[in-house]
mmCIF file of C-alpha atoms in Angstrom:
data_model
loop_
_atom_site.group_PDB
_atom_site.id
_atom_site.type_symbol
_atom_site.label_atom_id
_atom_site.label_comp_id
_atom_site.label_asym_id
_atom_site.label_seq_id
_atom_site.Cartn_x
_atom_site.Cartn_y
_atom_site.Cartn_z
ATOM 1 C CA MET A 292 202.801 -10.545 -69.089
ATOM 2 C CA GLY A 293 201.538 -7.045 -68.311
ATOM 3 C CA ILE A 294 199.105 -5.214 -70.392
ATOM 4 C CA THR A 295 201.924 -3.336 -72.129
ATOM 5 C CA GLU A 296 203.685 -6.390 -73.220
ATOM 6 C CA ASP A 297 200.386 -8.138 -74.184
ATOM 7 C CA LEU A 298 199.256 -5.271 -76.370
ATOM 8 C CA ALA A 299 202.769 -4.747 -77.893
ATOM 9 C CA ASP A 300 202.999 -8.503 -78.655
ATOM 10 C CA ALA A 301 199.612 -8.623 -80.274
ATOM 11 C CA LEU A 302 200.519 -5.498 -82.327
ATOM 12 C CA ALA A 303 203.874 -6.982 -83.338
ATOM 13 C CA LYS A 304 202.232 -10.132 -84.543
ATOM 14 C CA ASP A 305 199.808 -8.114 -86.696
ATOM 15 C CA VAL A 306 202.439 -5.776 -88.045
ATOM 16 C CA ILE A 307 204.652 -8.755 -89.093
ATOM 17 C CA ALA A 308 201.906 -10.312 -90.912
ATOM 18 C CA ALA A 309 200.926 -7.014 -92.601
ATOM 19 C CA GLU A 310 204.568 -6.485 -93.543
ATOM 20 C CA GLU A 311 204.744 -9.898 -95.295
ATOM 21 C CA LYS A 312 201.474 -9.314 -96.985
ATOM 22 C CA LEU A 313 202.213 -5.827 -98.173
ATOM 23 C CA GLY A 314 205.917 -6.415 -98.912
ATOM 24 C CA ASP A 315 206.597 -3.154 -96.921
ATOM 25 C CA GLU A 316 209.870 -3.591 -94.931
ATOM 26 C CA THR A 317 209.461 -0.088 -93.490
ATOM 27 C CA LEU A 318 206.120 -0.805 -91.721
ATOM 28 C CA VAL A 319 207.715 -1.915 -88.394
ATOM 29 C CA ASN A 320 209.583 1.390 -88.225
ATOM 30 C CA GLN A 321 206.652 3.418 -89.142
ATOM 31 C CA ILE A 322 204.415 1.845 -86.504
ATOM 32 C CA SER A 323 207.272 2.094 -84.020
ATOM 33 C CA GLU A 324 207.564 5.875 -84.537
ATOM 34 C CA VAL A 325 203.753 6.273 -84.106
ATOM 35 C CA ILE A 326 203.986 4.340 -80.848
ATOM 36 C CA GLY A 327 207.041 6.180 -79.643
ATOM 37 C CA ALA A 328 205.397 9.548 -80.006
ATOM 38 C CA SER A 329 202.921 8.495 -77.268
ATOM 39 C CA SER A 330 204.683 5.957 -75.192
ATOM 40 C CA GLN A 331 208.297 5.068 -75.176
ATOM 41 C CA THR A 332 207.682 2.109 -72.943
ATOM 42 C CA THR A 333 205.161 0.642 -75.382
ATOM 43 C CA GLN A 334 207.490 1.289 -78.242
ATOM 44 C CA GLU A 335 210.280 -0.561 -76.457
ATOM 45 C CA ALA A 336 207.896 -3.518 -75.674
ATOM 46 C CA PHE A 337 206.758 -3.527 -79.357
ATOM 47 C CA LEU A 338 210.264 -3.612 -80.758
ATOM 48 C CA THR A 339 211.268 -6.332 -78.275
ATOM 49 C CA ALA A 340 208.183 -8.394 -79.396
ATOM 50 C CA ILE A 341 209.200 -7.956 -83.035
ATOM 51 C CA ARG A 342 212.756 -9.161 -82.328
ATOM 52 C CA VAL A 343 211.501 -12.139 -80.401
ATOM 53 C CA ARG A 344 208.958 -13.160 -82.966
ATOM 54 C CA ARG A 345 211.519 -12.821 -85.808
ATOM 55 C CA ALA A 346 214.038 -14.721 -83.826
ATOM 56 C CA GLU A 347 211.589 -17.571 -83.140
ATOM 57 C CA ALA A 348 210.621 -17.661 -86.841
ATOM 58 C CA ARG A 349 214.198 -18.007 -87.960
ATOM 59 C CA ALA A 350 214.782 -20.707 -85.391
ATOM 60 C CA ARG A 351 211.751 -22.627 -86.469
ATOM 61 C CA ARG A 352 212.744 -22.350 -90.125
ATOM 62 C CA MET A 353 216.172 -23.755 -89.246
ATOM 63 C CA LEU A 354 214.682 -26.567 -87.125
ATOM 64 C CA ARG A 355 212.273 -27.478 -89.976
ATOM 65 C CA GLN A 356 215.171 -27.626 -92.472
ATOM 66 C CA LYS A 357 217.189 -29.742 -90.136
ATOM 67 C CA LEU A 358 214.423 -32.184 -89.700
ATOM 68 C CA GLU A 359 213.652 -32.286 -93.433
ATOM 69 C CA ASN A 360 217.318 -33.000 -94.164
ATOM 70 C CA ALA A 361 217.394 -35.704 -91.510
ATOM 71 C CA ALA A 362 214.322 -37.359 -93.151
ATOM 72 C CA LYS A 363 215.976 -37.554 -96.644
ATOM 73 C CA PRO A 364 217.486 -40.995 -97.281
ATOM 74 C CA GLN A 365 221.177 -40.964 -96.891
ATOM 75 C CA ASN A 366 223.380 -43.028 -99.342
ATOM 76 C CA ALA A 367 225.590 -45.455 -97.652
ATOM 77 C CA ALA A 368 228.605 -43.985 -99.462
ATOM 78 C CA SER A 369 228.791 -41.092 -101.717
ATOM 79 C CA PRO A 370 229.818 -41.926 -105.339
ATOM 80 C CA ASN A 371 233.316 -40.591 -104.787
ATOM 81 C CA GLU A 372 233.804 -42.785 -101.680
ATOM 82 C CA SER A 373 233.029 -46.078 -103.557
ATOM 83 C CA GLU A 374 235.723 -45.431 -106.198
ATOM 84 C CA PRO A 375 239.349 -46.327 -105.333
ATOM 85 C CA ALA A 376 241.708 -43.450 -104.678
ATOM 86 C CA PRO A 377 243.838 -42.527 -107.598
ATOM 87 C CA SER A 378 247.395 -43.761 -107.204
ATOM 88 C CA PRO A 379 250.175 -41.240 -107.381
ATOM 89 C CA GLU A 380 251.792 -40.925 -110.806
ATOM 90 C CA LYS A 381 255.237 -42.308 -111.298
ATOM 91 C CA PRO A 382 257.734 -40.075 -112.928
ATOM 92 C CA ALA A 383 258.441 -40.912 -116.498
ATOM 93 C CA GLU A 384 261.530 -43.097 -116.990
ATOM 94 C CA THR A 385 264.116 -41.939 -119.490
#
């Protein structure tokens, strides 16, 4: 990557970590505005890095969950499958 992308990505990583630590969901927007006042190109690179890092984190969480679910022992049959199906009720004879 070029210097703009490298710097923007490093900043994005730090801002995401700070956002989580501080619990401040507005931090990315605040930093983006500060960057944008000086360099729109850097601002766009920063926001792209934020989106890429967040998407990657979501994908990794999903992958981890899938692997954890696959590692859990699976029952041969669920309790409902081992029971015979109920027979239809016959109408009452009069």
